[in-house]
Short mmCIF file of C-alpha atoms in Angstrom, two decimals:
data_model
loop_
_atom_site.label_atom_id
_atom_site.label_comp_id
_atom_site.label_asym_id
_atom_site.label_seq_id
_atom_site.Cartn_x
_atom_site.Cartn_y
_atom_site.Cartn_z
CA UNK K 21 -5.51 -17.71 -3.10
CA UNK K 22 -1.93 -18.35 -3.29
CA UNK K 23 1.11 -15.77 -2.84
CA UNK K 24 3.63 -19.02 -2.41
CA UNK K 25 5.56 -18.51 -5.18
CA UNK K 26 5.36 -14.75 -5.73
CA UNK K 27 8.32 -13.11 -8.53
CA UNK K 28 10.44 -10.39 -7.85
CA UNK K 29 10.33 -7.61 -9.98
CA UNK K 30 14.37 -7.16 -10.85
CA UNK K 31 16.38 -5.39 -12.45
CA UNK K 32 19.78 -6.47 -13.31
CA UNK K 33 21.69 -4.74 -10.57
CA UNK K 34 18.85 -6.62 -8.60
CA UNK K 35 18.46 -10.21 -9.67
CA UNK K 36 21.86 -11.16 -8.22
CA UNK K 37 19.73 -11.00 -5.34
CA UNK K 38 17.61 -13.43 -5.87
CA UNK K 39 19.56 -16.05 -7.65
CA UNK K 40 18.04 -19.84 -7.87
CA UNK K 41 14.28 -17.97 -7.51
CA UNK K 42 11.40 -16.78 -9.44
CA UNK K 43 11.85 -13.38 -10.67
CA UNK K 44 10.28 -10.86 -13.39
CA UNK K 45 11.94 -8.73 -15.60
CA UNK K 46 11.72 -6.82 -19.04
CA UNK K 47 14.84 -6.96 -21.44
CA UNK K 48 14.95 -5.18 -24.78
CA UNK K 49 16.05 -7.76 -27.22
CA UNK K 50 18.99 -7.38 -29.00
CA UNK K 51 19.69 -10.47 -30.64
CA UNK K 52 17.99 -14.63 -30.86
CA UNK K 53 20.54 -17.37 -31.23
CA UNK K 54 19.21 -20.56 -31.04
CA UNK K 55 16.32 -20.40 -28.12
CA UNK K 56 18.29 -17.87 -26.51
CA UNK K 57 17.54 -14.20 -26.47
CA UNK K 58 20.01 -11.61 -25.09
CA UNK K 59 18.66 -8.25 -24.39
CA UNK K 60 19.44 -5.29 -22.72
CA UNK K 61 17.94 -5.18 -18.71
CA UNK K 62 15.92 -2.30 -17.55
CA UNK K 63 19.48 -0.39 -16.03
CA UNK K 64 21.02 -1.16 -19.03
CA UNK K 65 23.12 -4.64 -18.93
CA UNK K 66 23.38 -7.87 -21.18
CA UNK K 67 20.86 -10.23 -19.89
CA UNK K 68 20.62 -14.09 -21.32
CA UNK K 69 16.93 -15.14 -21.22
CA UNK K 70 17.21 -18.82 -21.93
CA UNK K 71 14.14 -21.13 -23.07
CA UNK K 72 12.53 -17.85 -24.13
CA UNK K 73 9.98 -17.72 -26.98
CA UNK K 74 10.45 -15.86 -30.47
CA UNK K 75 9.94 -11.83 -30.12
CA UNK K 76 11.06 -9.41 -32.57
CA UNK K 77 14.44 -7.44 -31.95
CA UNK K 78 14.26 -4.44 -30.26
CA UNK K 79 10.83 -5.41 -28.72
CA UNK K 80 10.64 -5.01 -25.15
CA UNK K 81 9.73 -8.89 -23.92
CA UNK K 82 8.77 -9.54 -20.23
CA UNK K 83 10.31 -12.96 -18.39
CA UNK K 84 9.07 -14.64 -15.37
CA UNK K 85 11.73 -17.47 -15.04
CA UNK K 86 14.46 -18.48 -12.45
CA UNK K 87 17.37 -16.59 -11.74
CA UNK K 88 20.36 -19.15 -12.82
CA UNK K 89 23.06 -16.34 -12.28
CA UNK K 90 23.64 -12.91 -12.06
CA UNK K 91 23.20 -12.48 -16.73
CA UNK K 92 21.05 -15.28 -17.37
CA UNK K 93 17.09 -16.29 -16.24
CA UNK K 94 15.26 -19.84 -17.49
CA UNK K 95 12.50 -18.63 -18.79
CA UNK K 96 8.64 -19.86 -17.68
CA UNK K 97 6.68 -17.29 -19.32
CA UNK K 98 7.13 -14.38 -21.70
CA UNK K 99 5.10 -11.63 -23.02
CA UNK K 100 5.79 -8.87 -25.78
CA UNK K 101 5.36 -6.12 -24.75
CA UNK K 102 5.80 -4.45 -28.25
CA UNK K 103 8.29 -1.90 -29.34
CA UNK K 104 7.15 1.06 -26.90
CA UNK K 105 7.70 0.54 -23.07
CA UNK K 106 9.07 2.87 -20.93
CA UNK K 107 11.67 0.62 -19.18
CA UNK K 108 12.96 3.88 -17.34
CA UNK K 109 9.66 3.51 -15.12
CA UNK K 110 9.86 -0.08 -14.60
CA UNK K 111 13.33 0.34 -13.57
CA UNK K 112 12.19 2.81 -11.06
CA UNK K 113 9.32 0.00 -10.22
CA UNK K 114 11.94 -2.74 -9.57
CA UNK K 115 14.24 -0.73 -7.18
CA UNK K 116 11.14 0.40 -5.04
CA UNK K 117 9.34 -3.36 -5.15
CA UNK K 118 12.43 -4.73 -3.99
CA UNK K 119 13.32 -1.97 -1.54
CA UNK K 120 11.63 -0.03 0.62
CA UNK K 121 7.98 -1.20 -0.73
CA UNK K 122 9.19 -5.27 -0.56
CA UNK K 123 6.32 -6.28 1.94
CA UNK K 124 3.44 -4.94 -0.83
CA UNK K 125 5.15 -7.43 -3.25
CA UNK K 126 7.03 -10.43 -1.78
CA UNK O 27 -4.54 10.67 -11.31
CA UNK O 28 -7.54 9.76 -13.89
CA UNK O 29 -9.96 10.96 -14.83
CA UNK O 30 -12.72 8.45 -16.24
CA UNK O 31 -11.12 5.64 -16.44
CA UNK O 32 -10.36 6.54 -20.13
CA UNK O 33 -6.59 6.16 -19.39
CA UNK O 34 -6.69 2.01 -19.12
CA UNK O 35 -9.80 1.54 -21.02
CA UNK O 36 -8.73 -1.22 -23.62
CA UNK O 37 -11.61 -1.25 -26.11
CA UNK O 38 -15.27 -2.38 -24.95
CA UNK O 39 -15.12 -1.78 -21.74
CA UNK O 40 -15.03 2.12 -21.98
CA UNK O 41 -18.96 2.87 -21.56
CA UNK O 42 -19.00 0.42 -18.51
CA UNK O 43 -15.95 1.41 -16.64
CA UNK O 44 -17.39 5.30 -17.30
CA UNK O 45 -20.38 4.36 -15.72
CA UNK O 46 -18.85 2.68 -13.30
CA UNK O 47 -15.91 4.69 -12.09
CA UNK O 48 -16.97 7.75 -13.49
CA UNK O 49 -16.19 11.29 -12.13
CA UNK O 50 -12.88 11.92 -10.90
CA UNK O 51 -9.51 10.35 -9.37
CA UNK O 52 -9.35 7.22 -7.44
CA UNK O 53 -7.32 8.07 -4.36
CA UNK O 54 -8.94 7.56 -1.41
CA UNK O 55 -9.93 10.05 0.58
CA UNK O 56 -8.12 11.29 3.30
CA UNK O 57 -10.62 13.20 5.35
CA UNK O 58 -11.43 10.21 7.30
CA UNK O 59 -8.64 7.40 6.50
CA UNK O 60 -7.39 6.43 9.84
CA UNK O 61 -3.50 5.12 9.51
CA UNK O 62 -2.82 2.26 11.60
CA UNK O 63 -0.64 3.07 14.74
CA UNK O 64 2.39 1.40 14.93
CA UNK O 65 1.46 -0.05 17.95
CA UNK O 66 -2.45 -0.82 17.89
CA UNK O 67 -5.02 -2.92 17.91
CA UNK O 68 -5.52 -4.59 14.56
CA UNK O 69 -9.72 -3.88 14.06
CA UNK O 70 -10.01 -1.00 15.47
CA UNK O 71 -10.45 2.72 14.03
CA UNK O 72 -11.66 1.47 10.45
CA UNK O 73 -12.74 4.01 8.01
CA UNK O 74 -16.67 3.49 7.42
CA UNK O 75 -19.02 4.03 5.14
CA UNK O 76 -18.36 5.37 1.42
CA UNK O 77 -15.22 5.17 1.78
CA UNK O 78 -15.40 0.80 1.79
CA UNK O 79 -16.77 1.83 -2.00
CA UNK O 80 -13.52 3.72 -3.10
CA UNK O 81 -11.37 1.71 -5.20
CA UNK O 82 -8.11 0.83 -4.40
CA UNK O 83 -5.16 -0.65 -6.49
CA UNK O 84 -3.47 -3.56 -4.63
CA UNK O 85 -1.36 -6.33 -5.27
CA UNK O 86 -2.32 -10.16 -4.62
CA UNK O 87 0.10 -9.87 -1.44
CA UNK O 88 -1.36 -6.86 0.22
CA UNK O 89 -4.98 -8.92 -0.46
CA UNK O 90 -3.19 -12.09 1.42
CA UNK O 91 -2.03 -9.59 4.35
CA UNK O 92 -5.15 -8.09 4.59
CA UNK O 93 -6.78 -7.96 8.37
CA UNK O 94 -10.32 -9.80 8.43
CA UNK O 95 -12.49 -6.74 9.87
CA UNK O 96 -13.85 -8.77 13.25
CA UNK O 97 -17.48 -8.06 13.23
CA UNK O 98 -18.41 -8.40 9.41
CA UNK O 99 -17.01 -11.49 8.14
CA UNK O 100 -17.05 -9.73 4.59
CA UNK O 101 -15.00 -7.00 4.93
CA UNK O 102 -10.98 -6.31 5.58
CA UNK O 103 -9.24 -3.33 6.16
CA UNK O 104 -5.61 -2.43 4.38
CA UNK O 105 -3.67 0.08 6.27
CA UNK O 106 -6.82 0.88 8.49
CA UNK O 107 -8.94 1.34 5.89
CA UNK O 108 -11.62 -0.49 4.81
CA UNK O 109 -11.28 -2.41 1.43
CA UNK O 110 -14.36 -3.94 -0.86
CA UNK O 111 -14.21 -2.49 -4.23
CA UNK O 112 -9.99 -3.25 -5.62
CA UNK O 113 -8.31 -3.10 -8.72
CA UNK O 114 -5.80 -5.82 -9.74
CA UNK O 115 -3.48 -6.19 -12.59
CA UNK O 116 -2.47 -9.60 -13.76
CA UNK O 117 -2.17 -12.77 -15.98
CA UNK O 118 -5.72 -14.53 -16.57
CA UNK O 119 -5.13 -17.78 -15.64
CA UNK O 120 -7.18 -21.06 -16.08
CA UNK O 121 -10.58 -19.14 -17.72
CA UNK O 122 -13.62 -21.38 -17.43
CA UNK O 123 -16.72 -20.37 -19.16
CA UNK O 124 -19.66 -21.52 -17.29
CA UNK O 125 -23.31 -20.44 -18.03
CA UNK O 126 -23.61 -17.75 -16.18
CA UNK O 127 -19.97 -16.54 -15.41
CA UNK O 128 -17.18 -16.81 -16.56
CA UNK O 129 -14.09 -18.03 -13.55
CA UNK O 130 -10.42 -17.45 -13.52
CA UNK O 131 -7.12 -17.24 -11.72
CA UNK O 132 -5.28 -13.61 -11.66
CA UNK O 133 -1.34 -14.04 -11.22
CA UNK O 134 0.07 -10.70 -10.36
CA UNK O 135 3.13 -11.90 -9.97
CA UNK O 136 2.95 -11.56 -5.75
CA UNK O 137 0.64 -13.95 -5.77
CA UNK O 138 -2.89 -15.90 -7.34
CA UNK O 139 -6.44 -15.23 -6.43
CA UNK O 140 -9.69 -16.27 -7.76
CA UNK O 141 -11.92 -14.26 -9.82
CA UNK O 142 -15.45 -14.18 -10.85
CA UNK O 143 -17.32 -12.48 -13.66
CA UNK O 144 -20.80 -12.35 -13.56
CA UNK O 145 -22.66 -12.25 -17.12
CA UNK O 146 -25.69 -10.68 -16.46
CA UNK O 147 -25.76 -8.90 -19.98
CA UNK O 148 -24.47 -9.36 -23.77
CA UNK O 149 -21.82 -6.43 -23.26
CA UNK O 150 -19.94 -8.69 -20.35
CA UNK O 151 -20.38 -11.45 -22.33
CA UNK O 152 -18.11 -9.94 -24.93
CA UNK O 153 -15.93 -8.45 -22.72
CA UNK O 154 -14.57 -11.97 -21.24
CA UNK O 155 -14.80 -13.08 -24.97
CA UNK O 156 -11.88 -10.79 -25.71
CA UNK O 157 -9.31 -12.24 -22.85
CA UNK O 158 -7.85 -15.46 -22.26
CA UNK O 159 -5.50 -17.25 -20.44
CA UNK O 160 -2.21 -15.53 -20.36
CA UNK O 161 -3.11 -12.51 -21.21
CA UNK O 162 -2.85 -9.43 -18.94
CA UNK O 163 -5.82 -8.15 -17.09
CA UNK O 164 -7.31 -5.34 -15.52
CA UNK O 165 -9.81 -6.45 -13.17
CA UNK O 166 -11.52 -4.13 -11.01
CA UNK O 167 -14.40 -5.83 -8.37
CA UNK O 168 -15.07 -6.32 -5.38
CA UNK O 169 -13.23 -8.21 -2.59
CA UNK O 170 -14.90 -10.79 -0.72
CA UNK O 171 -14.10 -13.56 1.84
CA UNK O 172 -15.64 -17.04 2.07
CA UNK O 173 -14.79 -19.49 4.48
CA UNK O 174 -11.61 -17.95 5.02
CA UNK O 175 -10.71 -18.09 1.31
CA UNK O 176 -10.54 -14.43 -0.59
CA UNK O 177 -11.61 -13.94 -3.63
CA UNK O 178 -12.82 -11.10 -6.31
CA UNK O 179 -16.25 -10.79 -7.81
CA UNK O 180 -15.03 -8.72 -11.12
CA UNK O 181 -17.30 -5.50 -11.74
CA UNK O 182 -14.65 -5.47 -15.40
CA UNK O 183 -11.84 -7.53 -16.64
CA UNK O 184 -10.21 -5.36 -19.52
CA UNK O 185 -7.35 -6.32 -21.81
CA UNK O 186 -3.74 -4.64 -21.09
CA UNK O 187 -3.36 -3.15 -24.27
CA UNK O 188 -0.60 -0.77 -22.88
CA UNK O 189 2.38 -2.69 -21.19
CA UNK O 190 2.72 0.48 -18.72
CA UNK O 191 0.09 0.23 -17.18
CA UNK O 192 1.30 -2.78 -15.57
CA UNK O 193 3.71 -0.39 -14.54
CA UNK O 194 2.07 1.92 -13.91
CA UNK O 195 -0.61 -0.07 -11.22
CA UNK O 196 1.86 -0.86 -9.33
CA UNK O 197 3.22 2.14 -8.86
CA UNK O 198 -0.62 3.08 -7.85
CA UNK O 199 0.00 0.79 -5.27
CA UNK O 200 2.76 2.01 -3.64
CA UNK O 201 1.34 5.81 -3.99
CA UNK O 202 -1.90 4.79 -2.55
CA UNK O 203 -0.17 2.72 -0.22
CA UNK O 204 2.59 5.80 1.10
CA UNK O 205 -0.87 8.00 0.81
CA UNK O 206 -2.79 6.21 3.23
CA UNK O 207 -0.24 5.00 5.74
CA UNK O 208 1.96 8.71 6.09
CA UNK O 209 1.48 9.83 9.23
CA UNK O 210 -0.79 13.26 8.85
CA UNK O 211 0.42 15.35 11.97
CA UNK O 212 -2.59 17.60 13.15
CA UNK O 213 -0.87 19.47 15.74
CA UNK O 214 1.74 22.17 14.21
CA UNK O 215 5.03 20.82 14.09
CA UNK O 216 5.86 21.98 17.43
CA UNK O 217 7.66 19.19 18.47
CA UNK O 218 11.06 19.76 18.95
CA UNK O 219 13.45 17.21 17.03
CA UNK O 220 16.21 17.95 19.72
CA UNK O 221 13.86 17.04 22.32
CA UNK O 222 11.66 14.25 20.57
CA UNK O 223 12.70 10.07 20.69
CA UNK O 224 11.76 8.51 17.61
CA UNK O 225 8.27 7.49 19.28
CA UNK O 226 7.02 10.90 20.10
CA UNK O 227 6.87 10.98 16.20
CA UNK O 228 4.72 8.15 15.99
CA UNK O 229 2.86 9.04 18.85
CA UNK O 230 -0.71 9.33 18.92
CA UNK O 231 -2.34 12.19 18.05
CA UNK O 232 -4.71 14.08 19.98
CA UNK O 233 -8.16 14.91 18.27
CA UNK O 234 -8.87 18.48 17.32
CA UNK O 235 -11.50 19.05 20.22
CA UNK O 236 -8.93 18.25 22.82
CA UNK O 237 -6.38 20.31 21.36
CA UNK O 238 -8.21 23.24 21.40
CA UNK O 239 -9.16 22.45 25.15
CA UNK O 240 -5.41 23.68 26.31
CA UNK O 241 -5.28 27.38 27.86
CA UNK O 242 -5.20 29.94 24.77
CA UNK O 243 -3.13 32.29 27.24
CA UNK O 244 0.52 32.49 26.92
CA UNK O 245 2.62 33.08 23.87
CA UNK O 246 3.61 30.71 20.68
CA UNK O 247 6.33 29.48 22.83
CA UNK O 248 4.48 28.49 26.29
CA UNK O 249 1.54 27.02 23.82
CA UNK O 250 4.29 24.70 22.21
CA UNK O 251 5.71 23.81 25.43
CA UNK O 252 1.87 23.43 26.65
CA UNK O 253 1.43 20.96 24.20
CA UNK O 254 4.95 19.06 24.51
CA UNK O 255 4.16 18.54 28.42
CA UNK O 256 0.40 17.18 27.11
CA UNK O 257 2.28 14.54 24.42
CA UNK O 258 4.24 13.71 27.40
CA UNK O 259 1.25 12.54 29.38
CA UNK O 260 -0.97 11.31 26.32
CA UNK O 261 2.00 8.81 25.12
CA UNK O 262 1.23 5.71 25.33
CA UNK O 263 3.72 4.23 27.70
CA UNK O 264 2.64 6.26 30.71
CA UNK O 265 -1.53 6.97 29.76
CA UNK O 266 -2.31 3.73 31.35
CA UNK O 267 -0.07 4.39 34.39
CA UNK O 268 -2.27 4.34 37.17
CA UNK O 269 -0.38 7.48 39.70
CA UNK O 270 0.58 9.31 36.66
CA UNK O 271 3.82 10.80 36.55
CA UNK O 272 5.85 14.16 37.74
CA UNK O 273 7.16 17.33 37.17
CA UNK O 274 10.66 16.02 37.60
CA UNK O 275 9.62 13.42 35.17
CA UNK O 276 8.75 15.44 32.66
CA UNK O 277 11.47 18.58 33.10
CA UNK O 278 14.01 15.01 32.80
CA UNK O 279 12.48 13.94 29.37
CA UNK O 280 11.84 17.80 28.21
CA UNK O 281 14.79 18.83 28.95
CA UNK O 282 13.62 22.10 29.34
CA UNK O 283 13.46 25.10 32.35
CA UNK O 284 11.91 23.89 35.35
CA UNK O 285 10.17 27.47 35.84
CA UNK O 286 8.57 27.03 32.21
CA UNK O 287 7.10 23.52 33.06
CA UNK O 288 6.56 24.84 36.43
CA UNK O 289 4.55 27.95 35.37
CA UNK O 290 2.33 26.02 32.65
CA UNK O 291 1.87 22.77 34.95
CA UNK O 292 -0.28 24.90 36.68
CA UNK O 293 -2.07 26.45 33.80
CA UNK O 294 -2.90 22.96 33.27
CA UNK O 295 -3.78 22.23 36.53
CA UNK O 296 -5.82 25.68 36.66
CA UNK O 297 -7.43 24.58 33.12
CA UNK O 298 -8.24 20.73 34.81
CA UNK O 299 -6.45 19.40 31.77
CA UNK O 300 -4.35 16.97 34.64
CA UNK O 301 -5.28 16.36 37.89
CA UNK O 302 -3.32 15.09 41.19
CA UNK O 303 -3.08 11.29 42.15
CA UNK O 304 -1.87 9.38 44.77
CA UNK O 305 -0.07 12.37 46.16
CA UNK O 306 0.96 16.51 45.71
CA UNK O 307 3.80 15.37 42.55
CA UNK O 308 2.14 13.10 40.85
CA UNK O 309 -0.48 14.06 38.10
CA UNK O 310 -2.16 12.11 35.15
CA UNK O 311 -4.36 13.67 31.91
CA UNK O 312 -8.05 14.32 32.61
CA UNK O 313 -8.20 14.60 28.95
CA UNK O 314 -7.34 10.99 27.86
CA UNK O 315 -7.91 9.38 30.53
#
């Protein structure tokens, strides 16, 4: 068992928080140019996912990766999550798991 | 809630988890789910019994922060309550297939633990057949501790098919988590906000039998005060004091009439709920003590 690199669930209002460490988000994607996706965060801002792998536009993708500045996160892993996600609820998810519910996640 | 597990079943797995899980929600239940005091011991007041069977939804971390139940090396308790049957959602990580089970890590993102699926038939056979590494798990099992290393023996590992119910388990987690550690006041809410420091919230709560125990004379009023003057001797910054405190002690900390505390002092006194110490002023509970 191992919790010593856990990821924060973020948002974009959030990850500026937790710059230079592991953190999890979902973007929508919007557009790929050359190995770098930029979506659409959770609370609806441009994110830069960077390193990330080839998903279909306007799929919802999730990123663990490091938080290089307040727009952009090196990807390590990333899922597709397919075209229906309901990024209002994981929004919802990131500002409790980072909040008042932190010690259940980090 | 669920019913049936239906809601997460991703394909094979639906006649086992039915079986399994069968027959209603998953929150715990609340009839006996002792929430930790804020200031208590760490073993004691565990929930027993059926209720170690209910599932819970945790993360990784909560797992990790879990207290080691002292007198059964196998068991832990979250938020008071006694924990062997969990569900975790995660990435499968580093799947060996072995003979006879099948072992893997689950990353939940809070944290890694070990997991072990037991193939005892052809149907959990082709269950683990259908995930592999990286994908995104539902594992529900039991919880068990080794040599101080904690690890889950998986009952079923399902496919996330639907993306929200990532989501969606960890916002079980919290809900469970708010359910279980909200403090349930028993007493009516009596106490006076005006009157009551932040601990008296907290404070512990007297069991039914010994509430009924105070004098049923009096109005709504005096039986509010009755019990406000009881809190005041059952908290636990003065329970332990050996001579007990005063009136004057408790008018001061009231704040209210000194013929009101005066007149239902000595109901109490009449009753034998408190009882005189090392002299005429001083008095201490017969009922906690």
């Amino acid at each position: 068992m191992d919790t010593s690199s856990p990821a924060a669930l973020v948002n974009a209002e959030i990850l500026r928080m937790f710059l230079g460490r592991r953190v999890r988000t979902v973007v929508q994607v919007q557009r790929i140019e050359g190995g770098m996706v930029f979506g659409q965060s959770t609370d609806g801002r441009p994110l830069t996912i960077k390193s990330a792998m080839d998903i279909p536009v306007s799929h919802f993708m999730e990123v663990y990766g490091i938080a290089e500045n307040d727009q952009t996160i090196r990807a390590e892993v990333c899922t597709d999550f397919g075209p229906n996600f309901d990024a209002k609820a994981f929004d919802g998810l990131c500002k409790l798991a980072s909040d008042k519910f932190k010690h259940l996640f980090l | 809630m669920y019913g049936g597990g239906g809601h997460y079943d991703g394909g094979g797995g639906a006649a086992n988890a039915n079986s399994l899980f069968g027959g209603g929600g998953f929150m715990p239940s609340q009839s006996t789910a002792v929430p930790e005091s804020s200031g208590g011991g760490g073993g004691g007041g565990l929930s027993k019994g059926r209720n170690a069977q209910t599932l819970l939804p945790l993360t990784v971390k909560q797992i990790m922060d879990a207290a080691q139940a002292s007198d059964d090396k196998s068991n832990f308790a979250i938020n008071g309550v006694e924990v062997s049957t969990v569900r975790l959602v995660g990435r499968m990580l580093g799947k060996i297939e072995r003979v006879t089970d099948v072992a893997f890590t689950l990353d939940d993102g809070t944290g890694k633990i070990d997991v072990n699926r037991w193939e005892n038939e052809s149907s959990d056979t082709k269950e683990m057949a259908d995930v592999n590494d990286g994908n995104y798990v539902i594992v529900n099992g039991g919880l068990k501790g080794f040599q101080g290393k904690r690890h889950v023996v998986a009952y079923s590992v399902r496919r996330v098919t639907n993306f929200n119910d990532i989501t969606h388990h960890f916002l079980h987690c919290i809900h469970v988590h708010l359910e279980l550690t909200r403090s349930k006041p028993r007493l009516p809410p009596q106490i006076n906000s005006s009157t009551a420091t932040p601990a008296h919230a907290n404070q512990v709560q007297l069991p039914n039998n010994q509430a009924t125990a105070f004098p049923a004379s009096g109005n709504t009023a005096e039986n509010d005060v009755s019990s406000l003057i009881m809190n005041v001797f059952h908290d636990p910054a003065i329970i332990d004091r050996e001579d007990g405190i005063t009136e004057a002690y408790v008018i001061d900390r009231l704040k209210l009439p000194v013929d009101l505390v005066r007149k239902v002092f000595q109901e109490h006194i009449d009753a034998g709920n408190i009882y005189n110490t090392i002299d005429d002023l001083h008095f201490k509970s017969a009922l906690n003590g």
